[in-house]
Amino acid sequence: MLLLRRVCFLLPSPSPRAPLAKPLPLPLRPPRTLAPAARPLASMAAPAGGTAATSRDAFRAAVTNTLERRLFFVPSFKIYGGVAGLYDYGPPGCAVKANVLAFWRQHFVLEEGMLEVDCPCVTPEVVLKASGHVDKFTDLMVKDEKTGNCYRADHLLKDFCKDKLEKDQTLSPEQAEEYNKILAILDDLSAEQLGAKIKEYGIVAPDTKNPLSDPYPFNLMFQTSIGPSGLSPGYMRPETAQGIFVNFKDLYYYNGNKLPFAAAQIGQAFRNEISPRQGLLRVREFTLAEIEHFVDPEDKSHPKFGDVSDLEFLMFPREDQMAGRSATRLKLGNAVSEGTVNNETLGYFIGRVYLFLTQLGIDKDRLRFRQHLPNEMAHYAADCWDAEIECSYGWIECVGIADRSAYDLRAHSDKSGEKLEAHEKFAEPREVEKLVITPSKKELGLAFKGNQRMILEALEAMGETEALEMKAALESKGEVEFKVCTLGKDVTIKKSMVSINIEKKKEHQRKFTPSVIEPSFGIGRIIYCLFEHCFYLRPGKAEDEQLNVFGFPPLVAPIKCTVFPLVKLEKFEVVAKKISKALTAAGISHIIDMTGNTIGKRYARTDELGVPLAITVDNTTSVTVRDRDSKDQIRVEVDEVASVVKEVTDGQSTWADIMWRYPAHTASVAEDEEAEP
């Protein structure tokens, strides 16, 4: 379940129609370069007298300005002033999103033979009580003591420390070390510790400079009621995963009672973010695509791991993070064999996620897989990695890939009373030894009251070695100190509170609760990073003129090609309509533009939408086809042009392949003229 939690403050974009005062330090591409990815942000030169931060801000403003002006997305309810954290996708944004989701289904659901489900957004409280969301899905919030405006406490402290480190030239080494340490342990700070640091540093409300309240927890779920009586409480789901878990029994039966198998779901999720100010990266309603791959906990090998084991990409193991080292390129097979990645199935999905993102158009040099640190790991998790993509906001978590062990199915089994188990039948009865951990709910309740459930879950989740050590300690001393990660402290467990035994019995089958490997995709975050990675500028004809281009791969481009009659002549318009009909029959999205604008202006306008190919009708028997990134043109017969476009946009051939087969066309000055749209 992907946690979309990190937030910064989004600077206001310039007016959509405002001209740029001077060329920005943005990625520029020579006319003949075919590679679609812009330069890494880290390599951008800061403007004269500026900083890397201002360069990033300028880049982000240019991208956002273009996206909003071309209606990829806009703030929702804009005529009423908008609502923070809610956005509408316009026509090209909808098309990009649909293409990303279509490829996600192809890459995962179809190629991996997954079972797709579609569950309601409104979820009964009992389901989210069992999953822990009702009690634990909170962030610490502070309020402006005069206006009542709310802010994430940890983000205010994080922004303060980062601002000091980036902009304060007078910092001493001791102060820099302190701020870096706070950033490293931010997730571990309690409400009291956060409040103390906010007061120590004099942090105030960013909008009004008023003093702030002490931090207090705020549940991020939208609450509702099911039915007119209001007696059946519910929530808008904060993730799609729980619908899969509660359907495990039926899905297992549908799959022929066989493991492993995976279920997938694409759908809307809702989180009442305290202060969403990061565009599409932090919103209150968003699209998740989640996979729950159920596997035998005793066999987490994967038959197709060899398909991805040779992949090499940036990985950031926890040991490197804790030692202050940078991410390095590792071969996935080595990472699994050496134990850096816990098991083959987890490694397989890391590899598949890498292939998915890079084929979409994410720059492989700005993609890394970061392993969760010990303080980020849930007590039940075996291993967790985040696919992080670098954009102008820094490294952004876009996909979470976690081995969640058997926690989710066990939680719903306990709450519902329905056994969510799998079984393995034996050819002959087997005598087996079973470790049986039986906590005493009564004794735990008397001793720990409201913390009873978390301690109970931690005891049941113990591995065999830990349980046997506890058994020996209880028998010799009568009590033992036991660390409960969800409480963040040790508790004293007495002999009367838990029974730990090894029992021998004959069994005809083995019953067990499957483990789950969960890749969870924040689709909006991936799309925003894709926008930044594909955006670049190239010189126009006028001095200092720069033209915006989205270099989308054909796979995700919102429109695959355009059709332009060179001039307004009836014979050219007839040919354009004939080509449009052939493109429609081939299932190729396109636009036909018969306006009187110069062909250069029409090229520039569609380049800004990321259209890969443009067909110019300048003859009744053959036409020119122009590639967006290289601006190279070829001449193709009218009857062949739809099949050529389909070859390129379906990925059957590259533009370079096509250029080998068709004669190059040299554009006239009138055709090649480009101006800012």
PDB file of C-alpha atoms in Angstrom, residues 298-484:
ATOM      1  CA  GLU A 298       8.160 -21.271   2.678  1.00  0.00           C
ATOM      2  CA  ASP A 299       8.884 -20.894  -1.052  1.00  0.00           C
ATOM      3  CA  LYS A 300       9.351 -17.360  -2.377  1.00  0.00           C
ATOM      4  CA  SER A 301      11.279 -18.397  -5.483  1.00  0.00           C
ATOM      5  CA  HIS A 302       9.946 -17.203  -8.843  1.00  0.00           C
ATOM      6  CA  PRO A 303      10.066 -19.274 -12.046  1.00  0.00           C
ATOM      7  CA  LYS A 304      10.618 -16.188 -14.226  1.00  0.00           C
ATOM      8  CA  PHE A 305      13.264 -14.496 -12.080  1.00  0.00           C
ATOM      9  CA  GLY A 306      15.893 -15.374 -14.696  1.00  0.00           C
ATOM     10  CA  ASP A 307      14.124 -13.010 -17.116  1.00  0.00           C
ATOM     11  CA  VAL A 308      15.100  -9.989 -14.982  1.00  0.00           C
ATOM     12  CA  SER A 309      18.163 -11.178 -13.054  1.00  0.00           C
ATOM     13  CA  ASP A 310      20.636  -9.547 -15.473  1.00  0.00           C
ATOM     14  CA  LEU A 311      19.049  -6.093 -15.198  1.00  0.00           C
ATOM     15  CA  GLU A 312      21.377  -3.507 -13.711  1.00  0.00           C
ATOM     16  CA  PHE A 313      20.106  -0.213 -12.303  1.00  0.00           C
ATOM     17  CA  LEU A 314      20.447   2.234  -9.412  1.00  0.00           C
ATOM     18  CA  MET A 315      19.752   0.604  -6.055  1.00  0.00           C
ATOM     19  CA  PHE A 316      20.038   2.206  -2.625  1.00  0.00           C
ATOM     20  CA  PRO A 317      20.286  -0.493   0.084  1.00  0.00           C
ATOM     21  CA  ARG A 318      19.740   0.547   3.685  1.00  0.00           C
ATOM     22  CA  GLU A 319      23.403  -0.079   4.581  1.00  0.00           C
ATOM     23  CA  ASP A 320      24.505   2.523   2.019  1.00  0.00           C
ATOM     24  CA  GLN A 321      21.936   5.016   3.265  1.00  0.00           C
ATOM     25  CA  MET A 322      23.002   4.616   6.887  1.00  0.00           C
ATOM     26  CA  ALA A 323      26.678   4.948   5.933  1.00  0.00           C
ATOM     27  CA  GLY A 324      26.035   8.157   4.004  1.00  0.00           C
ATOM     28  CA  ARG A 325      26.895   6.622   0.626  1.00  0.00           C
ATOM     29  CA  SER A 326      25.054   7.242  -2.655  1.00  0.00           C
ATOM     30  CA  ALA A 327      22.936   4.857  -4.710  1.00  0.00           C
ATOM     31  CA  THR A 328      24.987   2.605  -7.020  1.00  0.00           C
ATOM     32  CA  ARG A 329      24.230   0.393  -9.991  1.00  0.00           C
ATOM     33  CA  LEU A 330      23.704  -3.215  -8.917  1.00  0.00           C
ATOM     34  CA  LYS A 331      22.788  -6.305 -10.880  1.00  0.00           C
ATOM     35  CA  LEU A 332      19.420  -7.546  -9.633  1.00  0.00           C
ATOM     36  CA  GLY A 333      20.493 -11.190  -9.595  1.00  0.00           C
ATOM     37  CA  ASN A 334      23.439 -10.350  -7.339  1.00  0.00           C
ATOM     38  CA  ALA A 335      21.251  -8.249  -5.037  1.00  0.00           C
ATOM     39  CA  VAL A 336      18.967 -11.248  -4.476  1.00  0.00           C
ATOM     40  CA  SER A 337      21.685 -13.905  -4.199  1.00  0.00           C
ATOM     41  CA  GLU A 338      23.607 -11.781  -1.670  1.00  0.00           C
ATOM     42  CA  GLY A 339      20.500 -11.167   0.437  1.00  0.00           C
ATOM     43  CA  THR A 340      20.234  -7.419  -0.206  1.00  0.00           C
ATOM     44  CA  VAL A 341      16.780  -8.133  -1.623  1.00  0.00           C
ATOM     45  CA  ASN A 342      14.954 -10.612   0.602  1.00  0.00           C
ATOM     46  CA  ASN A 343      13.700 -13.119  -1.978  1.00  0.00           C
ATOM     47  CA  GLU A 344      13.302 -13.908  -5.679  1.00  0.00           C
ATOM     48  CA  THR A 345       9.621 -12.944  -5.946  1.00  0.00           C
ATOM     49  CA  LEU A 346      10.261  -9.523  -4.449  1.00  0.00           C
ATOM     50  CA  GLY A 347      13.274  -9.156  -6.755  1.00  0.00           C
ATOM     51  CA  TYR A 348      11.233 -10.237  -9.772  1.00  0.00           C
ATOM     52  CA  PHE A 349       8.688  -7.487  -9.201  1.00  0.00           C
ATOM     53  CA  ILE A 350      11.426  -4.900  -8.649  1.00  0.00           C
ATOM     54  CA  GLY A 351      12.762  -5.858 -12.081  1.00  0.00           C
ATOM     55  CA  ARG A 352       9.324  -5.726 -13.692  1.00  0.00           C
ATOM     56  CA  VAL A 353       8.647  -2.310 -12.173  1.00  0.00           C
ATOM     57  CA  TYR A 354      11.984  -1.058 -13.569  1.00  0.00           C
ATOM     58  CA  LEU A 355      11.054  -2.271 -17.058  1.00  0.00           C
ATOM     59  CA  PHE A 356       7.563  -0.755 -16.811  1.00  0.00           C
ATOM     60  CA  LEU A 357       8.803   2.700 -15.795  1.00  0.00           C
ATOM     61  CA  THR A 358      11.666   2.916 -18.285  1.00  0.00           C
ATOM     62  CA  GLN A 359       9.484   1.744 -21.176  1.00  0.00           C
ATOM     63  CA  LEU A 360       6.983   4.466 -20.284  1.00  0.00           C
ATOM     64  CA  GLY A 361       9.703   7.079 -20.758  1.00  0.00           C
ATOM     65  CA  ILE A 362      11.148   7.549 -17.265  1.00  0.00           C
ATOM     66  CA  ASP A 363      14.867   8.355 -17.489  1.00  0.00           C
ATOM     67  CA  LYS A 364      16.766   5.346 -16.112  1.00  0.00           C
ATOM     68  CA  ASP A 365      19.457   7.686 -14.736  1.00  0.00           C
ATOM     69  CA  ARG A 366      16.841   9.424 -12.573  1.00  0.00           C
ATOM     70  CA  LEU A 367      15.216   6.253 -11.273  1.00  0.00           C
ATOM     71  CA  ARG A 368      16.417   4.377  -8.205  1.00  0.00           C
ATOM     72  CA  PHE A 369      15.137   1.665  -5.878  1.00  0.00           C
ATOM     73  CA  ARG A 370      15.561   2.644  -2.237  1.00  0.00           C
ATOM     74  CA  GLN A 371      15.280   0.070   0.537  1.00  0.00           C
ATOM     75  CA  HIS A 372      13.298   1.064   3.620  1.00  0.00           C
ATOM     76  CA  LEU A 373      15.350   1.813   6.707  1.00  0.00           C
ATOM     77  CA  PRO A 374      14.637  -0.134   9.913  1.00  0.00           C
ATOM     78  CA  ASN A 375      12.613   2.770  11.333  1.00  0.00           C
ATOM     79  CA  GLU A 376      10.381   2.761   8.227  1.00  0.00           C
ATOM     80  CA  MET A 377       9.660  -0.976   8.281  1.00  0.00           C
ATOM     81  CA  ALA A 378       6.488  -2.370   9.795  1.00  0.00           C
ATOM     82  CA  HIS A 379       7.157  -5.123  12.337  1.00  0.00           C
ATOM     83  CA  TYR A 380       5.520  -7.714  10.072  1.00  0.00           C
ATOM     84  CA  ALA A 381       7.312  -6.752   6.819  1.00  0.00           C
ATOM     85  CA  ALA A 382      10.152  -8.915   5.494  1.00  0.00           C
ATOM     86  CA  ASP A 383      11.534  -6.285   3.101  1.00  0.00           C
ATOM     87  CA  CYS A 384      10.366  -3.080   1.373  1.00  0.00           C
ATOM     88  CA  TRP A 385      11.719  -1.056  -1.560  1.00  0.00           C
ATOM     89  CA  ASP A 386      10.476   2.163  -3.126  1.00  0.00           C
ATOM     90  CA  ALA A 387      10.898   3.055  -6.789  1.00  0.00           C
ATOM     91  CA  GLU A 388      11.868   6.721  -6.508  1.00  0.00           C
ATOM     92  CA  ILE A 389      11.964   9.091  -9.481  1.00  0.00           C
ATOM     93  CA  GLU A 390      13.917  12.327  -9.441  1.00  0.00           C
ATOM     94  CA  CYS A 391      12.049  15.448 -10.540  1.00  0.00           C
ATOM     95  CA  SER A 392      12.219  19.148  -9.664  1.00  0.00           C
ATOM     96  CA  TYR A 393      10.830  18.337  -6.195  1.00  0.00           C
ATOM     97  CA  GLY A 394      13.663  15.882  -5.503  1.00  0.00           C
ATOM     98  CA  TRP A 395      13.400  12.089  -5.238  1.00  0.00           C
ATOM     99  CA  ILE A 396       9.714  11.124  -5.189  1.00  0.00           C
ATOM    100  CA  GLU A 397       8.350   7.740  -4.088  1.00  0.00           C
ATOM    101  CA  CYS A 398       6.159   6.548  -6.983  1.00  0.00           C
ATOM    102  CA  VAL A 399       5.970   2.766  -6.482  1.00  0.00           C
ATOM    103  CA  GLY A 400       6.225   0.775  -3.268  1.00  0.00           C
ATOM    104  CA  ILE A 401       7.254  -2.909  -3.535  1.00  0.00           C
ATOM    105  CA  ALA A 402       6.883  -4.716  -0.215  1.00  0.00           C
ATOM    106  CA  ASP A 403       6.966  -8.234   1.185  1.00  0.00           C
ATOM    107  CA  ARG A 404       4.175  -7.800   3.758  1.00  0.00           C
ATOM    108  CA  SER A 405       4.401 -11.394   5.028  1.00  0.00           C
ATOM    109  CA  ALA A 406       0.988 -12.731   6.109  1.00  0.00           C
ATOM    110  CA  TYR A 407      -0.104  -9.701   8.147  1.00  0.00           C
ATOM    111  CA  ASP A 408      -3.097  -8.538   6.065  1.00  0.00           C
ATOM    112  CA  LEU A 409      -4.823 -11.906   5.652  1.00  0.00           C
ATOM    113  CA  ARG A 410      -4.302 -12.736   9.323  1.00  0.00           C
ATOM    114  CA  ALA A 411      -5.754  -9.386  10.401  1.00  0.00           C
ATOM    115  CA  HIS A 412      -8.923  -9.931   8.363  1.00  0.00           C
ATOM    116  CA  SER A 413      -9.161 -13.566   9.463  1.00  0.00           C
ATOM    117  CA  ASP A 414      -9.065 -12.495  13.127  1.00  0.00           C
ATOM    118  CA  LYS A 415     -11.608  -9.705  12.694  1.00  0.00           C
ATOM    119  CA  SER A 416     -14.082 -11.508  10.424  1.00  0.00           C
ATOM    120  CA  GLY A 417     -13.735 -15.041  11.825  1.00  0.00           C
ATOM    121  CA  GLU A 418     -13.332 -16.294   8.229  1.00  0.00           C
ATOM    122  CA  LYS A 419     -10.167 -18.334   7.695  1.00  0.00           C
ATOM    123  CA  LEU A 420      -8.224 -16.783   4.824  1.00  0.00           C
ATOM    124  CA  GLU A 421      -5.832 -19.688   4.309  1.00  0.00           C
ATOM    125  CA  ALA A 422      -4.307 -21.832   1.591  1.00  0.00           C
ATOM    126  CA  HIS A 423      -3.482 -25.514   1.806  1.00  0.00           C
ATOM    127  CA  GLU A 424      -0.965 -28.010   0.458  1.00  0.00           C
ATOM    128  CA  LYS A 425      -2.133 -31.651   0.294  1.00  0.00           C
ATOM    129  CA  PHE A 426       0.417 -34.376   1.157  1.00  0.00           C
ATOM    130  CA  ALA A 427       0.710 -37.633  -0.785  1.00  0.00           C
ATOM    131  CA  GLU A 428       1.241 -39.440   2.568  1.00  0.00           C
ATOM    132  CA  PRO A 429       0.392 -38.274   6.110  1.00  0.00           C
ATOM    133  CA  ARG A 430       3.311 -36.488   7.758  1.00  0.00           C
ATOM    134  CA  GLU A 431       4.314 -36.167  11.369  1.00  0.00           C
ATOM    135  CA  VAL A 432       5.152 -32.516  11.839  1.00  0.00           C
ATOM    136  CA  GLU A 433       6.309 -30.306  14.638  1.00  0.00           C
ATOM    137  CA  LYS A 434       4.373 -27.088  14.948  1.00  0.00           C
ATOM    138  CA  LEU A 435       5.252 -24.000  16.906  1.00  0.00           C
ATOM    139  CA  VAL A 436       2.081 -22.814  18.622  1.00  0.00           C
ATOM    140  CA  ILE A 437       2.049 -19.267  20.045  1.00  0.00           C
ATOM    141  CA  THR A 438      -1.065 -18.657  22.140  1.00  0.00           C
ATOM    142  CA  PRO A 439      -1.258 -15.190  23.714  1.00  0.00           C
ATOM    143  CA  SER A 440      -3.664 -14.725  26.612  1.00  0.00           C
ATOM    144  CA  LYS A 441      -5.953 -11.888  25.542  1.00  0.00           C
ATOM    145  CA  LYS A 442      -7.296 -11.516  29.087  1.00  0.00           C
ATOM    146  CA  GLU A 443      -3.863 -11.160  30.716  1.00  0.00           C
ATOM    147  CA  LEU A 444      -2.598  -8.829  27.975  1.00  0.00           C
ATOM    148  CA  GLY A 445      -5.738  -6.718  28.261  1.00  0.00           C
ATOM    149  CA  LEU A 446      -5.403  -6.354  32.031  1.00  0.00           C
ATOM    150  CA  ALA A 447      -1.730  -5.417  31.755  1.00  0.00           C
ATOM    151  CA  PHE A 448      -1.697  -3.215  28.649  1.00  0.00           C
ATOM    152  CA  LYS A 449      -5.312  -2.100  28.100  1.00  0.00           C
ATOM    153  CA  GLY A 450      -5.470  -0.031  24.868  1.00  0.00           C
ATOM    154  CA  ASN A 451      -2.157  -1.418  23.615  1.00  0.00           C
ATOM    155  CA  GLN A 452      -3.322  -5.019  23.911  1.00  0.00           C
ATOM    156  CA  ARG A 453      -3.931  -5.540  20.195  1.00  0.00           C
ATOM    157  CA  MET A 454      -0.537  -4.258  19.011  1.00  0.00           C
ATOM    158  CA  ILE A 455       1.272  -6.474  21.532  1.00  0.00           C
ATOM    159  CA  LEU A 456      -0.909  -9.440  20.566  1.00  0.00           C
ATOM    160  CA  GLU A 457      -0.070  -8.942  16.860  1.00  0.00           C
ATOM    161  CA  ALA A 458       3.641  -8.621  17.618  1.00  0.00           C
ATOM    162  CA  LEU A 459       3.647 -11.872  19.635  1.00  0.00           C
ATOM    163  CA  GLU A 460       1.823 -13.793  16.896  1.00  0.00           C
ATOM    164  CA  ALA A 461       4.215 -12.439  14.259  1.00  0.00           C
ATOM    165  CA  MET A 462       7.338 -13.788  16.020  1.00  0.00           C
ATOM    166  CA  GLY A 463       9.604 -16.064  14.070  1.00  0.00           C
ATOM    167  CA  GLU A 464      10.519 -19.505  15.395  1.00  0.00           C
ATOM    168  CA  THR A 465      13.961 -18.479  16.722  1.00  0.00           C
ATOM    169  CA  GLU A 466      12.634 -15.450  18.592  1.00  0.00           C
ATOM    170  CA  ALA A 467       9.694 -17.432  19.999  1.00  0.00           C
ATOM    171  CA  LEU A 468      11.925 -20.231  21.297  1.00  0.00           C
ATOM    172  CA  GLU A 469      14.251 -17.684  22.927  1.00  0.00           C
ATOM    173  CA  MET A 470      11.249 -16.083  24.626  1.00  0.00           C
ATOM    174  CA  LYS A 471      10.015 -19.516  25.789  1.00  0.00           C
ATOM    175  CA  ALA A 472      13.390 -20.294  27.386  1.00  0.00           C
ATOM    176  CA  ALA A 473      13.551 -16.885  29.084  1.00  0.00           C
ATOM    177  CA  LEU A 474      10.011 -17.182  30.464  1.00  0.00           C
ATOM    178  CA  GLU A 475      10.723 -20.654  31.869  1.00  0.00           C
ATOM    179  CA  SER A 476      13.955 -19.532  33.558  1.00  0.00           C
ATOM    180  CA  LYS A 477      13.064 -16.001  34.680  1.00  0.00           C
ATOM    181  CA  GLY A 478       9.272 -15.792  34.501  1.00  0.00           C
ATOM    182  CA  GLU A 479       9.326 -12.630  32.411  1.00  0.00           C
ATOM    183  CA  VAL A 480      11.115 -11.102  29.410  1.00  0.00           C
ATOM    184  CA  GLU A 481      11.525  -7.702  27.749  1.00  0.00           C
ATOM    185  CA  PHE A 482       9.871  -7.686  24.317  1.00  0.00           C
ATOM    186  CA  LYS A 483      10.225  -4.916  21.711  1.00  0.00           C
ATOM    187  CA  VAL A 484       6.936  -3.918  20.027  1.00  0.00           C
TER     188      VAL A 484
END
